[in-house]
Amino acid sequence: MKATESLQVHIVSHTHWDREWYLTYEQFRLRLVGLIDRLLDMMESQPDYEYFHLDGQTIVLEDYLELRPHQEPRLRALIAQGRILIGPWYDMPDEFLVSGESLVRNLALGHRISRRFGTSMPVGYLPDLFGHVGQMPQILRNFGLDNAILWRGFGGRQAEYWWQSPDGSRVLMMHLPSEGYCNATRVHLDPEAMIDRTALAIRNETARTAVGQVLLMNGVDHVEPHPIIPALARQLAKHLGVSVTHSTLPAYVDAVRSAVAQDGAGTSLEVITGELRGGEDYANLLPGVFSARVYIKQANARVQALLEKRGEPLATFASMLGAAYPADELRYAWKTLLQNHPHDSICGCSIDAVHEENMTRFARAEQVARAVVDQSADVIARAVPGGPPGTLRLIAVNTTAEPVSGVVQA
């Protein structure tokens, strides 16, 4: 895109919230509490600071309100006004080290929490995940999301693509620049320095877009909101003679989608298929995390399998025999497990104290899951007719949802 008369620049303010990483969860949580406290004050006192994104995660709402329950009405009001954007995820997982079911549960929980506060951001936001599974467009589509915004795992130089899963599901993919989710974060108090740096980012992104929509990501890891952004947008618009707004990710996606449809650009966009594990020269993929702290991966696989393959199927069978289905217990176990799925947690690339807490969470989720298995198995066993006096019964239960023939080890 070379012409500037139809250029539209979206400045999107956000924080990227690694819940635990080089500090523990509780240490980062105190920073989060301070950030949201100041965000609420600023947005209420500065109406022209219109929008802020909480990194596509809803877990931050729980973390904040556990310590600041009295702030919930203020937070709810700004979410209801569309000024603070939440969801669609519960937390930001790694896609390769967790099961497909876990990815689905993560999005489902994120949507459920978002609905309690208002509505979920309709954007498939994947800013810092270490590559992407080929089925992600299919998963997003099944949650009503027709788009994805991502960075790592792909080295294409354009800003807009189609991304297609093996089943044919397709989403409009917007590829973040090589700087990732922080190409407009280093704003300065010096107006000239601000204008020059941001104008350079606009020029770089103008060369990447096929539809005249430029995304400037004003945020980075654990960063607080910059109150000068509305003034910066006005100065840039005057300086460059283009439309510059303090915007949102949904507004940017809508503008790209509309331009693709109206200009017929959709037919010319490249189609990317399947798994995204390349582009190392564009953004570091951190491949070594696959084998870091293997005990974390083993514990996760064990608890996932216990919930997916034993706990939930057996609880379903027991409920068919009249027992109450342990929905709350299983939701608690799943939520506890999902809290270990953020990429810095499950990948094993955090400090020792973080991974010690991971193992505690795994243990809690496993204890609940095993209790559900034991209680459900007891209900099933009592429903099976007994044999002659003095005999023992061996009951085999198929939890695979399909016929099985083979050796069973008791």
Short mmCIF file of C-alpha atoms in Angstrom, two decimals:
data_model
loop_
_atom_site.label_atom_id
_atom_site.label_comp_id
_atom_site.label_asym_id
_atom_site.label_seq_id
_atom_site.Cartn_x
_atom_site.Cartn_y
_atom_site.Cartn_z
CA MET A 1 0.00 0.00 0.00
CA LYS A 2 1.66 3.22 -1.11
CA ALA A 3 -1.07 5.86 -1.19
CA THR A 4 -1.89 7.61 2.08
CA GLU A 5 -5.20 9.27 1.29
CA SER A 6 -7.18 6.16 2.33
CA LEU A 7 -4.80 5.05 5.08
CA GLN A 8 -6.33 4.40 8.49
CA VAL A 9 -4.06 4.07 11.52
CA HIS A 10 -5.27 2.24 14.65
CA ILE A 11 -3.36 2.88 17.89
CA VAL A 12 -4.26 0.04 20.25
CA SER A 13 -3.37 0.40 23.93
CA HIS A 14 -2.81 -2.80 25.89
CA THR A 15 -0.65 -4.62 28.38
CA HIS A 16 0.79 -8.07 27.71
CA TRP A 17 0.32 -9.90 31.00
CA ASP A 18 2.61 -12.84 31.70
CA ARG A 19 0.96 -14.04 34.91
CA GLU A 20 4.15 -15.68 36.16
CA TRP A 21 7.60 -15.74 34.61
CA TYR A 22 10.70 -14.04 36.03
CA LEU A 23 8.62 -13.22 39.11
CA THR A 24 6.04 -15.39 40.84
CA TYR A 25 2.30 -15.12 40.30
CA GLU A 26 1.77 -13.24 43.56
CA GLN A 27 4.59 -10.79 42.85
CA PHE A 28 3.20 -10.03 39.40
CA ARG A 29 -0.32 -9.87 40.82
CA LEU A 30 0.61 -6.93 43.04
CA ARG A 31 1.79 -5.13 39.91
CA LEU A 32 -1.48 -6.02 38.19
CA VAL A 33 -3.52 -4.63 41.06
CA GLY A 34 -1.64 -1.34 40.92
CA LEU A 35 -1.98 -1.17 37.15
CA ILE A 36 -5.75 -1.69 37.14
CA ASP A 37 -6.22 0.69 40.08
CA ARG A 38 -4.49 3.43 38.12
CA LEU A 39 -6.24 2.44 34.88
CA LEU A 40 -9.67 2.87 36.48
CA ASP A 41 -8.73 6.28 37.87
CA MET A 42 -7.30 7.45 34.57
CA MET A 43 -10.16 6.26 32.37
CA GLU A 44 -12.75 7.83 34.65
CA SER A 45 -10.92 11.16 34.83
CA GLN A 46 -9.71 11.26 31.21
CA PRO A 47 -12.67 10.51 28.90
CA ASP A 48 -10.59 10.93 25.74
CA TYR A 49 -8.47 7.92 26.78
CA GLU A 50 -11.12 5.65 25.34
CA TYR A 51 -9.82 2.08 25.25
CA PHE A 52 -7.51 -0.40 26.95
CA HIS A 53 -7.05 -4.14 26.30
CA LEU A 54 -6.33 -6.67 29.06
CA ASP A 55 -4.32 -8.97 26.77
CA GLY A 56 -7.20 -11.17 25.65
CA GLN A 57 -7.28 -12.90 29.06
CA THR A 58 -10.05 -13.07 31.65
CA ILE A 59 -7.98 -14.62 34.42
CA VAL A 60 -6.62 -11.15 35.18
CA LEU A 61 -10.14 -10.12 36.26
CA GLU A 62 -10.22 -12.91 38.85
CA ASP A 63 -6.68 -12.13 40.02
CA TYR A 64 -7.50 -8.45 40.47
CA LEU A 65 -10.93 -8.75 42.06
CA GLU A 66 -9.78 -11.33 44.60
CA LEU A 67 -7.77 -8.50 46.20
CA ARG A 68 -10.00 -5.59 45.14
CA PRO A 69 -13.60 -6.89 45.33
CA HIS A 70 -14.87 -3.37 46.08
CA GLN A 71 -13.62 -2.20 42.67
CA GLU A 72 -15.87 -4.57 40.71
CA PRO A 73 -18.62 -1.99 39.96
CA ARG A 74 -16.08 0.44 38.48
CA LEU A 75 -14.45 -2.29 36.41
CA ARG A 76 -17.79 -3.65 35.23
CA ALA A 77 -18.93 -0.19 34.16
CA LEU A 78 -15.90 0.40 31.94
CA ILE A 79 -16.20 -3.09 30.44
CA ALA A 80 -19.91 -2.50 29.75
CA GLN A 81 -19.05 0.78 28.03
CA GLY A 82 -16.66 -1.09 25.73
CA ARG A 83 -13.67 0.86 27.01
CA ILE A 84 -11.87 -2.03 28.73
CA LEU A 85 -11.77 -5.07 26.43
CA ILE A 86 -11.63 -8.61 27.85
CA GLY A 87 -11.42 -12.18 26.51
CA PRO A 88 -11.70 -14.40 24.57
CA TRP A 89 -9.19 -16.59 26.49
CA TYR A 90 -9.06 -17.60 30.14
CA ASP A 91 -5.29 -17.37 29.94
CA MET A 92 -2.78 -17.36 27.09
CA PRO A 93 -1.69 -21.01 26.64
CA ASP A 94 1.01 -22.75 24.71
CA GLU A 95 -0.72 -24.55 21.84
CA PHE A 96 1.61 -27.54 21.44
CA LEU A 97 2.19 -28.65 25.02
CA VAL A 98 -1.47 -28.94 26.02
CA SER A 99 -4.24 -31.08 24.54
CA GLY A 100 -6.77 -29.91 22.02
CA GLU A 101 -9.46 -30.36 24.66
CA SER A 102 -7.53 -28.02 26.95
CA LEU A 103 -7.45 -25.32 24.27
CA VAL A 104 -11.20 -25.65 23.83
CA ARG A 105 -11.82 -25.53 27.60
CA ASN A 106 -9.59 -22.47 27.86
CA LEU A 107 -11.63 -20.55 25.29
CA ALA A 108 -14.91 -21.82 26.73
CA LEU A 109 -13.98 -20.62 30.22
CA GLY A 110 -12.78 -17.29 28.86
CA HIS A 111 -16.11 -16.78 27.10
CA ARG A 112 -18.05 -17.83 30.21
CA ILE A 113 -16.25 -15.29 32.41
CA SER A 114 -16.54 -12.60 29.73
CA ARG A 115 -20.31 -13.07 29.60
CA ARG A 116 -20.51 -12.47 33.35
CA PHE A 117 -18.90 -9.08 32.82
CA GLY A 118 -20.52 -8.20 29.50
CA THR A 119 -19.12 -9.56 26.28
CA SER A 120 -15.97 -11.21 24.98
CA MET A 121 -13.66 -9.47 22.53
CA PRO A 122 -14.46 -11.08 19.14
CA VAL A 123 -10.80 -11.42 18.16
CA GLY A 124 -8.68 -14.58 17.97
CA TYR A 125 -5.82 -12.91 19.80
CA LEU A 126 -2.61 -15.01 19.80
CA PRO A 127 0.15 -12.41 20.26
CA ASP A 128 3.00 -14.29 21.96
CA LEU A 129 2.38 -18.02 21.63
CA PHE A 130 5.40 -20.07 20.55
CA GLY A 131 3.94 -21.27 17.25
CA HIS A 132 0.44 -22.39 16.33
CA VAL A 133 -1.30 -25.72 15.76
CA GLY A 134 -2.90 -26.30 12.37
CA GLN A 135 -6.36 -26.71 13.90
CA MET A 136 -6.43 -23.25 15.51
CA PRO A 137 -8.56 -21.69 12.71
CA GLN A 138 -11.01 -24.58 13.18
CA ILE A 139 -11.13 -24.01 16.95
CA LEU A 140 -11.59 -20.26 16.56
CA ARG A 141 -14.36 -20.74 14.01
CA ASN A 142 -16.23 -23.02 16.38
CA PHE A 143 -16.25 -20.17 18.91
CA GLY A 144 -17.62 -17.75 16.34
CA LEU A 145 -14.26 -16.08 15.69
CA ASP A 146 -13.47 -15.49 12.01
CA ASN A 147 -10.06 -13.90 12.55
CA ALA A 148 -6.67 -14.31 14.21
CA ILE A 149 -3.96 -11.85 15.21
CA LEU A 150 -0.57 -13.51 15.75
CA TRP A 151 3.17 -12.93 15.70
CA ARG A 152 5.48 -15.92 16.30
CA GLY A 153 5.57 -19.01 14.12
CA PHE A 154 5.25 -17.29 10.76
CA GLY A 155 7.71 -15.28 8.70
CA GLY A 156 5.47 -13.72 6.06
CA ARG A 157 6.19 -10.06 5.40
CA GLN A 158 2.63 -8.95 4.63
CA ALA A 159 0.09 -7.92 7.26
CA GLU A 160 -2.99 -9.80 5.99
CA TYR A 161 -3.49 -13.45 5.00
CA TRP A 162 -6.02 -16.24 5.06
CA TRP A 163 -5.14 -19.04 7.50
CA GLN A 164 -6.74 -22.42 6.87
CA SER A 165 -7.01 -25.59 8.95
CA PRO A 166 -6.83 -29.13 7.50
CA ASP A 167 -10.64 -29.38 7.65
CA GLY A 168 -11.01 -26.28 5.45
CA SER A 169 -11.91 -23.84 8.23
CA ARG A 170 -10.46 -20.44 7.37
CA VAL A 171 -9.90 -17.21 9.31
CA LEU A 172 -8.66 -13.79 8.28
CA MET A 173 -5.17 -13.62 9.74
CA MET A 174 -3.45 -10.37 10.64
CA HIS A 175 0.28 -10.80 11.14
CA LEU A 176 1.95 -8.51 13.65
CA PRO A 177 5.17 -6.75 12.59
CA SER A 178 8.61 -8.08 13.46
CA GLU A 179 8.51 -5.97 16.64
CA GLY A 180 5.45 -7.98 17.65
CA TYR A 181 2.84 -6.53 19.96
CA CYS A 182 4.96 -3.48 20.89
CA ASN A 183 5.69 -1.48 17.73
CA ALA A 184 4.35 1.73 19.30
CA THR A 185 5.13 1.31 22.97
CA ARG A 186 8.17 3.51 23.56
CA VAL A 187 6.41 6.84 23.63
CA HIS A 188 8.39 9.75 25.03
CA LEU A 189 7.53 12.98 26.73
CA ASP A 190 9.42 14.77 23.96
CA PRO A 191 6.69 15.41 21.34
CA GLU A 192 9.11 15.41 18.41
CA ALA A 193 10.63 12.08 19.43
CA MET A 194 7.14 10.61 19.82
CA ILE A 195 6.04 11.79 16.42
CA ASP A 196 9.22 10.65 14.66
CA ARG A 197 9.23 7.15 16.16
CA THR A 198 5.55 6.52 15.60
CA ALA A 199 5.63 7.99 12.09
CA LEU A 200 8.41 5.51 11.26
CA ALA A 201 6.26 2.62 12.52
CA ILE A 202 3.39 3.87 10.35
CA ARG A 203 5.62 3.99 7.27
CA ASN A 204 6.86 0.46 7.96
CA GLU A 205 3.33 -0.89 8.38
CA THR A 206 1.99 1.00 5.37
CA ALA A 207 4.38 -1.04 3.23
CA ARG A 208 2.99 -4.28 4.70
CA THR A 209 -0.76 -3.73 4.41
CA ALA A 210 -2.71 -4.58 1.28
CA VAL A 211 -5.88 -2.84 2.46
CA GLY A 212 -4.73 0.46 3.98
CA GLN A 213 -5.24 -0.52 7.64
CA VAL A 214 -2.25 0.03 9.94
CA LEU A 215 -2.02 -1.43 13.45
CA LEU A 216 0.17 0.25 16.07
CA MET A 217 0.40 -1.79 19.27
CA ASN A 218 0.88 0.58 22.20
CA GLY A 219 1.93 -1.83 24.93
CA VAL A 220 4.34 -4.55 25.96
CA ASP A 221 4.97 -6.95 28.87
CA HIS A 222 3.43 -5.62 32.11
CA VAL A 223 3.37 -2.04 30.81
CA GLU A 224 0.98 0.56 32.22
CA PRO A 225 -1.29 2.73 30.04
CA HIS A 226 0.20 5.88 28.50
CA PRO A 227 -2.18 8.81 29.15
CA ILE A 228 -0.71 10.82 26.27
CA ILE A 229 -1.96 8.44 23.56
CA PRO A 230 -5.07 10.47 22.58
CA ALA A 231 -2.90 13.58 22.14
CA LEU A 232 -0.37 11.54 20.17
CA ALA A 233 -3.10 10.34 17.80
CA ARG A 234 -4.22 13.91 17.15
CA GLN A 235 -0.65 15.10 16.56
CA LEU A 236 0.09 12.23 14.18
CA ALA A 237 -3.06 12.86 12.17
CA LYS A 238 -2.11 16.52 11.78
CA HIS A 239 1.55 15.77 11.05
CA LEU A 240 0.95 12.99 8.51
CA GLY A 241 -2.38 14.01 7.05
CA VAL A 242 -3.96 10.58 7.57
CA SER A 243 -6.68 9.17 9.83
CA VAL A 244 -5.19 8.21 13.20
CA THR A 245 -7.45 7.03 16.02
CA HIS A 246 -7.10 5.60 19.51
CA SER A 247 -8.73 2.34 18.50
CA THR A 248 -9.44 -1.26 19.44
CA LEU A 249 -8.49 -4.65 18.05
CA PRO A 250 -12.14 -5.38 17.06
CA ALA A 251 -12.30 -2.05 15.20
CA TYR A 252 -9.07 -2.86 13.37
CA VAL A 253 -10.30 -6.35 12.46
CA ASP A 254 -13.64 -4.94 11.27
CA ALA A 255 -11.85 -2.38 9.10
CA VAL A 256 -9.59 -5.03 7.54
CA ARG A 257 -12.53 -7.38 6.98
CA SER A 258 -14.57 -4.61 5.36
CA ALA A 259 -11.70 -3.52 3.12
CA VAL A 260 -11.04 -7.11 2.04
CA ALA A 261 -14.70 -7.53 1.09
CA GLN A 262 -15.17 -4.17 -0.62
CA ASP A 263 -11.95 -3.97 -2.57
CA GLY A 264 -11.88 -7.60 -3.63
CA ALA A 265 -8.52 -7.94 -1.92
CA GLY A 266 -9.63 -11.20 -0.35
CA THR A 267 -8.99 -13.10 -3.56
CA SER A 268 -5.42 -11.82 -3.73
CA LEU A 269 -4.46 -12.57 -0.13
CA GLU A 270 -2.12 -15.53 0.28
CA VAL A 271 -3.62 -18.63 1.91
CA ILE A 272 -1.49 -20.12 4.70
CA THR A 273 -2.37 -23.69 5.63
CA GLY A 274 -1.87 -25.73 8.76
CA GLU A 275 0.71 -25.55 11.50
CA LEU A 276 2.85 -22.43 11.95
CA ARG A 277 6.29 -23.32 13.30
CA GLY A 278 8.58 -21.25 11.07
CA GLY A 279 9.70 -17.66 10.73
CA GLU A 280 12.63 -17.87 13.15
CA ASP A 281 14.29 -14.98 11.32
CA TYR A 282 11.15 -12.91 11.93
CA ALA A 283 10.37 -13.76 15.56
CA ASN A 284 12.14 -16.14 17.95
CA LEU A 285 10.13 -19.36 18.36
CA LEU A 286 11.89 -20.56 21.56
CA PRO A 287 11.95 -24.22 20.40
CA GLY A 288 13.98 -25.37 23.42
CA VAL A 289 10.96 -25.07 25.70
CA PHE A 290 9.63 -28.39 24.39
CA SER A 291 12.17 -30.25 26.52
CA ALA A 292 12.63 -27.80 29.40
CA ARG A 293 11.60 -29.18 32.81
CA VAL A 294 10.14 -32.40 31.44
CA TYR A 295 8.49 -33.18 34.78
CA ILE A 296 6.10 -30.25 34.14
CA LYS A 297 5.02 -31.76 30.83
CA GLN A 298 4.63 -35.22 32.39
CA ALA A 299 2.45 -33.91 35.22
CA ASN A 300 0.29 -32.00 32.78
CA ALA A 301 -0.19 -35.03 30.52
CA ARG A 302 -1.13 -37.16 33.53
CA VAL A 303 -3.76 -34.75 34.86
CA GLN A 304 -5.18 -33.98 31.42
CA ALA A 305 -5.64 -37.69 30.72
CA LEU A 306 -7.16 -38.26 34.15
CA LEU A 307 -9.80 -35.59 33.53
CA GLU A 308 -10.47 -36.26 29.84
CA LYS A 309 -10.20 -40.06 29.66
CA ARG A 310 -11.35 -41.19 33.11
CA GLY A 311 -12.91 -38.56 35.35
CA GLU A 312 -15.47 -37.05 32.98
CA PRO A 313 -16.51 -40.30 31.23
CA LEU A 314 -16.92 -42.20 34.51
CA ALA A 315 -18.84 -39.31 36.06
CA THR A 316 -21.14 -39.34 33.03
CA PHE A 317 -21.77 -43.08 33.40
CA ALA A 318 -22.46 -42.64 37.12
CA SER A 319 -24.93 -39.84 36.42
CA MET A 320 -26.79 -42.16 34.03
CA LEU A 321 -27.18 -44.49 37.02
CA GLY A 322 -28.72 -41.75 39.15
CA ALA A 323 -25.71 -40.06 40.75
CA ALA A 324 -25.39 -36.27 40.67
CA TYR A 325 -22.93 -35.14 38.00
CA PRO A 326 -19.97 -33.38 39.71
CA ALA A 327 -19.98 -30.37 37.38
CA ASP A 328 -18.65 -27.89 39.93
CA GLU A 329 -15.89 -30.22 41.05
CA LEU A 330 -14.75 -30.88 37.48
CA ARG A 331 -14.90 -27.18 36.58
CA TYR A 332 -12.67 -26.45 39.56
CA ALA A 333 -10.19 -29.15 38.54
CA TRP A 334 -10.13 -27.89 34.96
CA LYS A 335 -9.68 -24.27 36.01
CA THR A 336 -6.81 -25.22 38.31
CA LEU A 337 -5.17 -27.19 35.50
CA LEU A 338 -5.64 -24.35 32.99
CA GLN A 339 -3.81 -22.00 35.34
CA ASN A 340 -0.68 -24.01 34.50
CA HIS A 341 -1.12 -23.66 30.73
CA PRO A 342 0.20 -20.12 30.06
CA HIS A 343 3.22 -20.38 27.79
CA ASP A 344 5.72 -19.27 30.45
CA SER A 345 4.35 -21.87 32.88
CA ILE A 346 3.83 -25.06 30.84
CA CYS A 347 6.92 -24.35 28.75
CA GLY A 348 9.17 -24.55 31.81
CA CYS A 349 10.97 -21.29 31.07
CA SER A 350 10.28 -19.46 34.33
CA ILE A 351 12.08 -19.24 37.67
CA ASP A 352 12.12 -22.22 40.03
CA ALA A 353 9.52 -20.74 42.38
CA VAL A 354 7.01 -20.50 39.53
CA HIS A 355 7.35 -24.16 38.64
CA GLU A 356 7.16 -25.24 42.27
CA GLU A 357 3.74 -23.59 42.34
CA ASN A 358 2.87 -25.28 39.05
CA MET A 359 3.41 -28.66 40.68
CA THR A 360 1.16 -27.65 43.58
CA ARG A 361 -1.61 -26.75 41.13
CA PHE A 362 -1.16 -30.04 39.29
CA ALA A 363 -1.45 -31.90 42.61
CA ARG A 364 -4.68 -30.10 43.54
CA ALA A 365 -6.27 -30.77 40.14
CA GLU A 366 -5.16 -34.41 40.26
CA GLN A 367 -6.56 -34.95 43.75
CA VAL A 368 -9.98 -33.68 42.69
CA ALA A 369 -9.92 -35.70 39.48
CA ARG A 370 -8.98 -38.92 41.32
CA ALA A 371 -11.72 -38.35 43.88
CA VAL A 372 -14.24 -38.00 41.03
CA VAL A 373 -12.91 -41.20 39.45
CA ASP A 374 -13.16 -43.13 42.74
CA GLN A 375 -16.66 -41.90 43.58
CA SER A 376 -17.96 -42.55 40.07
CA ALA A 377 -16.39 -46.00 39.91
CA ASP A 378 -18.04 -46.88 43.22
CA VAL A 379 -21.48 -45.92 41.83
CA ILE A 380 -20.88 -48.00 38.71
CA ALA A 381 -19.63 -51.01 40.70
CA ARG A 382 -22.67 -50.99 42.98
CA ALA A 383 -24.93 -51.07 39.93
CA VAL A 384 -23.36 -54.28 38.58
CA PRO A 385 -25.10 -57.46 39.81
CA GLY A 386 -23.02 -59.48 42.24
CA GLY A 387 -21.80 -63.03 41.70
CA PRO A 388 -22.15 -66.09 43.91
CA PRO A 389 -21.26 -65.67 47.59
CA GLY A 390 -17.53 -65.60 48.22
CA THR A 391 -16.59 -64.51 44.70
CA LEU A 392 -14.86 -61.30 43.67
CA ARG A 393 -15.98 -59.13 40.77
CA LEU A 394 -13.66 -57.54 38.23
CA ILE A 395 -15.46 -54.75 36.34
CA ALA A 396 -13.98 -53.26 33.17
CA VAL A 397 -15.39 -49.93 31.94
CA ASN A 398 -14.72 -48.63 28.43
CA THR A 399 -14.31 -44.83 28.55
CA THR A 400 -13.12 -44.34 24.96
CA ALA A 401 -16.51 -43.69 23.26
CA GLU A 402 -15.85 -46.50 20.76
CA PRO A 403 -15.68 -50.30 20.87
CA VAL A 404 -12.41 -51.68 22.22
CA SER A 405 -10.94 -55.16 21.91
CA GLY A 406 -7.70 -56.04 23.59
CA VAL A 407 -5.88 -56.91 26.79
CA VAL A 408 -6.91 -55.03 29.94
CA GLN A 409 -4.39 -54.80 32.76
CA ALA A 410 -6.00 -54.86 36.22
#
